[in-house]
mmCIF file of C-alpha atoms and ligand atoms in Angstrom:
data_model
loop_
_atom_site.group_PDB
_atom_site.id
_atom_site.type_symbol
_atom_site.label_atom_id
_atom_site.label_comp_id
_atom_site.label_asym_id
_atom_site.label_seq_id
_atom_site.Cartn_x
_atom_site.Cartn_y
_atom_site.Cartn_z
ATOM 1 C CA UNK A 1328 114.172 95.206 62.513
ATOM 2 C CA UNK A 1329 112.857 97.565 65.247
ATOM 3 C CA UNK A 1330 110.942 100.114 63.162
ATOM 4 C CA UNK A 1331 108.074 98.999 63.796
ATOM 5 C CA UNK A 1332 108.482 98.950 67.725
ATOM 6 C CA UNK A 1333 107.445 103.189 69.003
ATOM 7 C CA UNK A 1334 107.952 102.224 72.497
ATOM 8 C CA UNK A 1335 109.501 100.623 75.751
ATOM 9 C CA UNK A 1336 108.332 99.858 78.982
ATOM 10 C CA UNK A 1337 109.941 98.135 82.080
ATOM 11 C CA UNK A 1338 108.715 94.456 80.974
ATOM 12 C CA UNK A 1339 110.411 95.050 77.715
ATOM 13 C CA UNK A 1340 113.322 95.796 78.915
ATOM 14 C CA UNK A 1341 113.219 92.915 81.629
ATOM 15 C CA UNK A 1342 112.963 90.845 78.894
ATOM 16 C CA UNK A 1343 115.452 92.431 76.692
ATOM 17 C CA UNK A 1344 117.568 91.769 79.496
ATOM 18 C CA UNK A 1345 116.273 88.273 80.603
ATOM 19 C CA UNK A 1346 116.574 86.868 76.880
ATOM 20 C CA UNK A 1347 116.474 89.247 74.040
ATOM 21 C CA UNK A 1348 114.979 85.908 71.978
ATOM 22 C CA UNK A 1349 112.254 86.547 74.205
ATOM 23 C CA UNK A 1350 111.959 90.296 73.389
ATOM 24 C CA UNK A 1351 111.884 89.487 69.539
ATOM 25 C CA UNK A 1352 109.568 86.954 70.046
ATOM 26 C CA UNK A 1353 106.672 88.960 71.973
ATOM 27 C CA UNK A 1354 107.811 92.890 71.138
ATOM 28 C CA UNK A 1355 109.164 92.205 67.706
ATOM 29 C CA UNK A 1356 106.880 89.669 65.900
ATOM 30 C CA UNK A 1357 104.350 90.304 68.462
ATOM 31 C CA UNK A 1358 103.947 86.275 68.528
ATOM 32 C CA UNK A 1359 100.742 85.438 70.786
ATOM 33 C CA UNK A 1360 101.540 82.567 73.720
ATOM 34 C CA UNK A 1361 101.009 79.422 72.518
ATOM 35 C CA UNK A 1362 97.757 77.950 74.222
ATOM 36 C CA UNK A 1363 98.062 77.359 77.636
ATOM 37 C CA UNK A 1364 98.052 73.507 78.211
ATOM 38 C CA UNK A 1365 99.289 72.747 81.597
ATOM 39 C CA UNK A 1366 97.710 72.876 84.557
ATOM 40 C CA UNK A 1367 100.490 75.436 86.530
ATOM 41 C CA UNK A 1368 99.554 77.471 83.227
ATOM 42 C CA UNK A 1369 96.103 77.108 84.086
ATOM 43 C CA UNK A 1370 96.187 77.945 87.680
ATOM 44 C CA UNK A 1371 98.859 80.889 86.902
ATOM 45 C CA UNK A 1372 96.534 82.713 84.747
ATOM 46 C CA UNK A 1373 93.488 82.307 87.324
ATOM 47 C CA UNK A 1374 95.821 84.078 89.881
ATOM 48 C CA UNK A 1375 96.361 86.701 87.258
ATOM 49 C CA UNK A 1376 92.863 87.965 86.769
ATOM 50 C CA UNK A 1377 92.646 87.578 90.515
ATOM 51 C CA UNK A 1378 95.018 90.068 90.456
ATOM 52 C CA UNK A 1379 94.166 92.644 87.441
ATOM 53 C CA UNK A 1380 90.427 92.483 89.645
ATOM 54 C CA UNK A 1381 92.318 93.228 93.237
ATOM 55 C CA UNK A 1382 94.304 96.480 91.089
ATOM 56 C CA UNK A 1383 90.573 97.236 90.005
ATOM 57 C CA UNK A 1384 89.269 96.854 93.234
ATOM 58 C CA UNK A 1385 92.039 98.776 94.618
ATOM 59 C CA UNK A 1386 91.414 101.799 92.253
ATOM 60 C CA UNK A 1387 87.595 101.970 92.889
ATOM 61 C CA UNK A 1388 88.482 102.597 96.800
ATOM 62 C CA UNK A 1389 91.217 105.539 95.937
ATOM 63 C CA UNK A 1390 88.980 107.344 94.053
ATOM 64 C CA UNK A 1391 86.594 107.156 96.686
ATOM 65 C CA UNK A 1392 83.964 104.743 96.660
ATOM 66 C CA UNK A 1393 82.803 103.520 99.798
ATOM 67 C CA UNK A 1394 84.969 100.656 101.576
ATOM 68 C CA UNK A 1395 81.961 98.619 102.380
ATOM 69 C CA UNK A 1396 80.556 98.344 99.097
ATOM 70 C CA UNK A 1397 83.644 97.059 97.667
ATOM 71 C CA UNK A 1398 84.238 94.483 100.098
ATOM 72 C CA UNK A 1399 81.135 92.925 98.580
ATOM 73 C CA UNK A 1400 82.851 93.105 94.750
ATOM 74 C CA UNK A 1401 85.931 90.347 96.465
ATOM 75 C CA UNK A 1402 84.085 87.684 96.197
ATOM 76 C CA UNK A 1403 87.004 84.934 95.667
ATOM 77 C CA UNK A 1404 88.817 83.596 98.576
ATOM 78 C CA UNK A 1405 92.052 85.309 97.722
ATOM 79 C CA UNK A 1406 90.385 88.655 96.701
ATOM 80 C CA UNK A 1407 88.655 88.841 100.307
ATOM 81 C CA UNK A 1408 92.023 87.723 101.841
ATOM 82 C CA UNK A 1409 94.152 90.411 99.823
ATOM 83 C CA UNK A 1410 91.375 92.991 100.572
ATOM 84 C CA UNK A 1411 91.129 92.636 104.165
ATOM 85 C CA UNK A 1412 95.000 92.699 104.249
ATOM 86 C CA UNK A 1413 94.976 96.219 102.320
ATOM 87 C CA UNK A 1414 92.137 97.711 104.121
ATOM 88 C CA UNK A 1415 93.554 96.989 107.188
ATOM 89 C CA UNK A 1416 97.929 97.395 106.508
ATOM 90 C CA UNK A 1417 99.745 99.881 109.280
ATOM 91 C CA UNK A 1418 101.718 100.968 105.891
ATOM 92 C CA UNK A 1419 98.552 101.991 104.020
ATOM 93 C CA UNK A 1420 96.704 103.233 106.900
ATOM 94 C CA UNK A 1421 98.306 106.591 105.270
ATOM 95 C CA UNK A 1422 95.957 106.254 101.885
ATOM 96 C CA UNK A 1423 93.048 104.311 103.434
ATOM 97 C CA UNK A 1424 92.039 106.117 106.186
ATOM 98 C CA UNK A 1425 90.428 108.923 104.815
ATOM 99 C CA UNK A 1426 91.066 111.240 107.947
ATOM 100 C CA UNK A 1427 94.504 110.776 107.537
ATOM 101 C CA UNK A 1428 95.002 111.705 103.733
ATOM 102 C CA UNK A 1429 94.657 115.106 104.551
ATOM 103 C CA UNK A 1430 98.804 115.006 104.294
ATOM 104 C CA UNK A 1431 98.694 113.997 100.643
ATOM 105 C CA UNK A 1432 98.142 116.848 98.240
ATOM 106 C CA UNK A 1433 97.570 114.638 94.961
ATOM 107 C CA UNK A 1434 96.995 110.971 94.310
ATOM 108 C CA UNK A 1435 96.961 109.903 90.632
ATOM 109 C CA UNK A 1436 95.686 106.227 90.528
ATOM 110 C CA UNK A 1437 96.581 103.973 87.362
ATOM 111 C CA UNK A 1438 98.442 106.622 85.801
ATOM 112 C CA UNK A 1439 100.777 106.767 82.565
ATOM 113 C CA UNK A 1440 103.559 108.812 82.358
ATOM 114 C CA UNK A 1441 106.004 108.835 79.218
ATOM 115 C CA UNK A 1442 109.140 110.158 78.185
ATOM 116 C CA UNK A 1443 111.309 110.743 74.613
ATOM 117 C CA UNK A 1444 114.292 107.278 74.942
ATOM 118 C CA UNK A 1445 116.286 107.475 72.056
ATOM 119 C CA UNK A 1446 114.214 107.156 68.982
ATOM 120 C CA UNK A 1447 111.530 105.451 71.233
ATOM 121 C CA UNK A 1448 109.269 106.828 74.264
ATOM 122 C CA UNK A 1449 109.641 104.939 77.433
ATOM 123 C CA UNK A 1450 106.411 104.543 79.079
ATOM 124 C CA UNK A 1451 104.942 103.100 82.288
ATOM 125 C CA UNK A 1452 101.734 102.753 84.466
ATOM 126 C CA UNK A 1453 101.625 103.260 87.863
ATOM 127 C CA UNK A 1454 99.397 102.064 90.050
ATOM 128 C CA UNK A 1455 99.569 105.012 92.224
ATOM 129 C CA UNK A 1456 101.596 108.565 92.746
ATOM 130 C CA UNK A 1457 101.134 109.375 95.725
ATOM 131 C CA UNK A 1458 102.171 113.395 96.374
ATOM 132 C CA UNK A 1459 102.711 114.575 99.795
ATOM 133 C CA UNK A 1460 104.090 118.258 100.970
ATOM 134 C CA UNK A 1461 107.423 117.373 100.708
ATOM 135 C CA UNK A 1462 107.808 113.356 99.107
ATOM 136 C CA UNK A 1463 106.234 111.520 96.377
ATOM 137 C CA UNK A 1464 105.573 107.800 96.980
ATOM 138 C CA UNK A 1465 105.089 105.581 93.749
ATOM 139 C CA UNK A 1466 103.161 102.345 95.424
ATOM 140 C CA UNK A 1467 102.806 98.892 93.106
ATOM 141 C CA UNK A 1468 100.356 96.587 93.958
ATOM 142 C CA UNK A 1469 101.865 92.775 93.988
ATOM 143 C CA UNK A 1470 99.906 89.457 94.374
ATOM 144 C CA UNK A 1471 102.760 87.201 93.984
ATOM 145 C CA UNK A 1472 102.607 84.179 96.213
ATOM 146 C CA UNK A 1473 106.407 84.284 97.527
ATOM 147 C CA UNK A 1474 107.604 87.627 98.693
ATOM 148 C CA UNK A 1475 110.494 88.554 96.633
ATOM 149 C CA UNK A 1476 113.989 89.718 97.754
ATOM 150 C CA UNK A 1477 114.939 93.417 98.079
ATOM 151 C CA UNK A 1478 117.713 92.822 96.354
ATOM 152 C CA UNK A 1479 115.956 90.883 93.327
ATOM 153 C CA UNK A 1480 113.266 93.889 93.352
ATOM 154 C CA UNK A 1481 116.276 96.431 93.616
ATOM 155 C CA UNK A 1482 117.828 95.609 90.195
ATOM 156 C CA UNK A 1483 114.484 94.765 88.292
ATOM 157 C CA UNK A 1484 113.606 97.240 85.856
ATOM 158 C CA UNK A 1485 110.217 98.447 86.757
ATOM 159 C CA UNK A 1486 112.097 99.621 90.338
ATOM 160 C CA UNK A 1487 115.114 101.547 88.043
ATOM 161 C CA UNK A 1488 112.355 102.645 85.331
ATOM 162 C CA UNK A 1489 109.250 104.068 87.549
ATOM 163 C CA UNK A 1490 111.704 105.926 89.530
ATOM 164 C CA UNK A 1491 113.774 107.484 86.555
ATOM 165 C CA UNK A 1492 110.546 108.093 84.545
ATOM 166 C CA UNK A 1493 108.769 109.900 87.385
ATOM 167 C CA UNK A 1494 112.270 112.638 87.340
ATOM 168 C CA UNK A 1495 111.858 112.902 83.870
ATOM 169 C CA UNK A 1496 107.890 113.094 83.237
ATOM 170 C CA UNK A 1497 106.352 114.103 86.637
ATOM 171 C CA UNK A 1498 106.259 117.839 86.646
ATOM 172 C CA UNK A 1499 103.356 118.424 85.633
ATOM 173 C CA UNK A 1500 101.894 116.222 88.617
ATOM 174 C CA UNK A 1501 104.136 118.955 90.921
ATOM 175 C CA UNK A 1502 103.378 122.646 89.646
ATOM 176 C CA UNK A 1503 105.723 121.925 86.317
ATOM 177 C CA UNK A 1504 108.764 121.692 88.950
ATOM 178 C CA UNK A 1505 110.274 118.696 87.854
ATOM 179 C CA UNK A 1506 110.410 115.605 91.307
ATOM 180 C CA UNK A 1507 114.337 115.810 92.749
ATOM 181 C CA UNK A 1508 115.176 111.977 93.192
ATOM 182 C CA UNK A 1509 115.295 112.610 96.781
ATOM 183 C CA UNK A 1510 111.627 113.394 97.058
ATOM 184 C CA UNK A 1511 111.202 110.350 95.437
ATOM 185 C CA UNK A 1512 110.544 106.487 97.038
ATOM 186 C CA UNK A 1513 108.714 103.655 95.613
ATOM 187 C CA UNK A 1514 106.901 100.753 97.468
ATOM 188 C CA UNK A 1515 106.124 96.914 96.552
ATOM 189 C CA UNK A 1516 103.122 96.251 98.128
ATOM 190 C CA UNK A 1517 102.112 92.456 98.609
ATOM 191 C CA UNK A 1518 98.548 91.653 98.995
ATOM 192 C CA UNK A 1519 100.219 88.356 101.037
ATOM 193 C CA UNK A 1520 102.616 89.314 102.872
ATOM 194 C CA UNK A 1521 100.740 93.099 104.063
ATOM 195 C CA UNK A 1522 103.478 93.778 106.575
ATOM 196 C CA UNK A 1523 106.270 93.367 104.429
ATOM 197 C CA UNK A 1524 106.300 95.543 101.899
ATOM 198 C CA UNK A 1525 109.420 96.781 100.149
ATOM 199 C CA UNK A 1526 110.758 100.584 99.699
ATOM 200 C CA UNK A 1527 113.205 102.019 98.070
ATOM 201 C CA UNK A 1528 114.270 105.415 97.784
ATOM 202 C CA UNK A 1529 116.135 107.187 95.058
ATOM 203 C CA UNK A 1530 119.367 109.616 94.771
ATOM 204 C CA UNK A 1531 120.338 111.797 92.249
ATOM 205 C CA UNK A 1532 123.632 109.676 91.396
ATOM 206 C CA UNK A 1533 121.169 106.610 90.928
ATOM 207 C CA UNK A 1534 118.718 108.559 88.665
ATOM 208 C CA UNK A 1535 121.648 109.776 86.766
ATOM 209 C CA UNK A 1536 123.422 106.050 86.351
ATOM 210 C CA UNK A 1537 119.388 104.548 85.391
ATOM 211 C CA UNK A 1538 118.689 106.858 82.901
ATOM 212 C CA UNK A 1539 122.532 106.474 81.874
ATOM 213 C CA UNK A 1540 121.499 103.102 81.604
ATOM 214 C CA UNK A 1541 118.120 103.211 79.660
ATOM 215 C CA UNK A 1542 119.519 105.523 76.881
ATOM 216 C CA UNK A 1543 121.855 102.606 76.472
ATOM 217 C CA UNK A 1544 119.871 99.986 75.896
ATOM 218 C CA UNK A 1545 117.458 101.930 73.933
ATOM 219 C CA UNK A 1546 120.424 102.557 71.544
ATOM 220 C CA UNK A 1547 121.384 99.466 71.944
ATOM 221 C CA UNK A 1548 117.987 98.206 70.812
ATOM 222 C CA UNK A 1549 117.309 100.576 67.967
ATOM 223 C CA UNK A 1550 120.594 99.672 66.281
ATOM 224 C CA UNK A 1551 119.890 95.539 66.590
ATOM 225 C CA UNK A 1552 119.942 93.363 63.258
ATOM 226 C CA UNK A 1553 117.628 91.006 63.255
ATOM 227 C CA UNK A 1554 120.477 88.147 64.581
ATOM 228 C CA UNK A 1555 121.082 90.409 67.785
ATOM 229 C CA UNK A 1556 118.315 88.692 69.968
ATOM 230 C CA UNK A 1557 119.832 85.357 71.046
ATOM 231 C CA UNK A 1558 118.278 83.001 73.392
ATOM 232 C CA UNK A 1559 119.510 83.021 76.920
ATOM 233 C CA UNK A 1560 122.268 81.076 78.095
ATOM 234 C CA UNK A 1561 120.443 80.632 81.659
ATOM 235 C CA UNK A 1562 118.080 77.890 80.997
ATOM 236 C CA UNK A 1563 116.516 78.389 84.258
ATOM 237 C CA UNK A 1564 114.927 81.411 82.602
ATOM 238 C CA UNK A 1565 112.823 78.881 80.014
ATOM 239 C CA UNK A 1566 111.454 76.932 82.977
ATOM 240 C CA UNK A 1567 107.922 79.200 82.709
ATOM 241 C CA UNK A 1568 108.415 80.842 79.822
ATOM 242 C CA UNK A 1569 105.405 80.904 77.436
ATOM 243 C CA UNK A 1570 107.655 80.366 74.265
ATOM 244 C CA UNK A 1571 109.164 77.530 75.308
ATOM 245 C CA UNK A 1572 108.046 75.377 72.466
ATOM 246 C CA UNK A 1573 109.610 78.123 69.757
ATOM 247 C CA UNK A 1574 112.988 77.557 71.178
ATOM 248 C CA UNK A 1575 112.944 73.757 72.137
ATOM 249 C CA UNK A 1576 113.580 74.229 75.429
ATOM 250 C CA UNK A 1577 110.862 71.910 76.605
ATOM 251 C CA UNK A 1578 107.217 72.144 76.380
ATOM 252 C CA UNK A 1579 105.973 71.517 80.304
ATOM 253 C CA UNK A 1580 106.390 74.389 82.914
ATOM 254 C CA UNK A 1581 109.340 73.708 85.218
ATOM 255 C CA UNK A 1582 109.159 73.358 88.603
ATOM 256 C CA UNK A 1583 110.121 76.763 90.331
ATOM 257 C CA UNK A 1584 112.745 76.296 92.823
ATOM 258 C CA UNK A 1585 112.832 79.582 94.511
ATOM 259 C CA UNK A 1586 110.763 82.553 95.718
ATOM 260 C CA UNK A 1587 112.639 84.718 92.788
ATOM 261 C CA UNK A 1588 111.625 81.992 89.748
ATOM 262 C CA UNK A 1589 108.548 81.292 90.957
ATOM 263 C CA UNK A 1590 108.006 85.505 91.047
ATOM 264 C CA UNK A 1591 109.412 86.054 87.571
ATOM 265 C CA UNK A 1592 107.154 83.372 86.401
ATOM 266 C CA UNK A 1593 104.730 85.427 87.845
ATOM 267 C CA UNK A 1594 105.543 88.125 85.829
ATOM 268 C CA UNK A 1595 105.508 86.736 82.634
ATOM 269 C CA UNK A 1596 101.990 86.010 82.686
ATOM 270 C CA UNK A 1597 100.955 89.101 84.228
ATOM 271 C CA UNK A 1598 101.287 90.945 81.124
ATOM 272 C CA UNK A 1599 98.098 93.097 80.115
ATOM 273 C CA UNK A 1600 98.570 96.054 82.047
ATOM 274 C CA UNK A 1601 101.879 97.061 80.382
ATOM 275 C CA UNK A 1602 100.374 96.112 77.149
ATOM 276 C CA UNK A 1603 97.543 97.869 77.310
ATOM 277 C CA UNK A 1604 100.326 100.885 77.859
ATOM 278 C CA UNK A 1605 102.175 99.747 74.829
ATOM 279 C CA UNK A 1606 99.189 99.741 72.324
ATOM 280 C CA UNK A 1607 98.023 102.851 73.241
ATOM 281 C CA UNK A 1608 101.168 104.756 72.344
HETATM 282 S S1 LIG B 304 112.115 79.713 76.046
HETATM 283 FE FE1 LIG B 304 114.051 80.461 76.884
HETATM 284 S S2 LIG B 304 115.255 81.018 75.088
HETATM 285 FE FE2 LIG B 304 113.119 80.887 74.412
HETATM 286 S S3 LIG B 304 112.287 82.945 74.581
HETATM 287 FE FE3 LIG B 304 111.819 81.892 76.495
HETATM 288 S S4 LIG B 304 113.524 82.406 77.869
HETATM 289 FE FE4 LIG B 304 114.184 82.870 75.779
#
């Protein structure tokens, strides 16, 4: 059933682990959403290219076109309100004040790195590496509207995967010395909530349990008949989901009753970046 799948990224496994129906559904038979209908569908998907054009606008400034002249380019309410938050964030002042880049010896904007997983290659896109003497900082770019919990980022699988896949695919971004886990720390940046943002940093005992972990489930995966992706037993996880109406679990978004839903649901519309990954390999 999974021959004709060549690869896995972190929102594949989120879902494999949210509802492997869910996984079958959009990795598997590659089933397009159903037309969006309801207005919180609506209104989710206009925040979504809001956000693809903030990551765009974002990129344009890191490889160094003037400040000023993208300013002009956020020309929605929440673009200029996300860009004046990033141009002006005490955690970024690091990357956006030129003067004071001078620590960083390599910064790889919107870049894919891939790995051999079992009879698959795990790949992801970051929005930034940043490489310093010493560290390596692995910033994401969020535009959710609630700010998550640590511990909901901590467990998610982009947090477990970037990490892990930087170990096992960076050297070449570091002299062909492969990153130690220590060097390594990864930050959540929110566009609303610029003083918030969340870091974690990475041991070797972690690295060793994630990629533990993701040879696992790629095994796991690869060795699936086709009645090993059952729908969830959490209903809670339907509320947004765009295939609600294959599985009868209703056919109007839910209301989201806290920050962590409401950010998943997020998610699950914000899906062209990691496809665009997918395709290519
Ligand atoms: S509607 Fe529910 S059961 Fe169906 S794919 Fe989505 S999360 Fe899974």
């Amino acid at each position: 059933m999974t021959e004709q799948l060549h690869s896995l990224s972190q929102s594949s496994l989120q879902d494999y682990n949210d509802c492997p129906r869910r996984f079958e559904l959009r990795y598997l038979q590659r089933l397009s959403y159903p037309a969006i209908e309801t207005e919180p569908a609506l209104e989710n998907e206009k925040h979504q290219q809001e956000g693809e054009y903030f990551h765009r606008l974002v990129q344009q400034h890191l490889i160094g076109i003037p400040a000023e002249q993208i300013a002009k380019l956020a020309n929605t309410e929440n673009l200029q309100r996300w860009w004046e938050n990033y141009i002006t964030a005490k955690d970024l002042s690091g990357l956006t004040h030129r003067a004071l880049r001078e620590d960083l010896t390599g910064l790889y904007v919107e870049t894919t790195l891939s790995a051999p997983l079992g009879k698959f290659r795990l790949v992801a896109k970051y929005d930034l590496i940043a490489i310093g003497k010493d560290q390596v900082t692995i910033y994401d770019w969020k535009t959710y509207r609630k700010r998550p919990k640590n511990e909901w980022l901590h467990i998610r699988w982009q947090t477990r995967v970037y990490r892990a896949l930087l170990v096992q695919a960076g050297a070449h971004l570091n002299g062909n010395k492969p990153f130690i886990p220590e060097q390594i720390e990864m930050i959540y940046w929110f566009a609303d909530f610029p003083a918030e943002p969340a870091r974690f940093i990475y041991k070797a005992d972690q690295y060793k349990r994630d990629w533990d972990a993701l040879t696992k489930l790629a095994d796991e995966i690869a060795s699936a008949s086709r009645f090993a992706f059952p729908k969830t037993d959490e209903v809670s996880k339907c509320s947004y989901c765009p295939y609600r109406s294959y599985c009868n679990r209703g056919i109007r978004a839910g209301d989201a009753a806290d920050a962590e839903l409401e950010t998943e649901a997020e998610e699950l519309f914000d899906i062209n970046f990691e496809q665009i990954g997918e395709i290519a390999f």
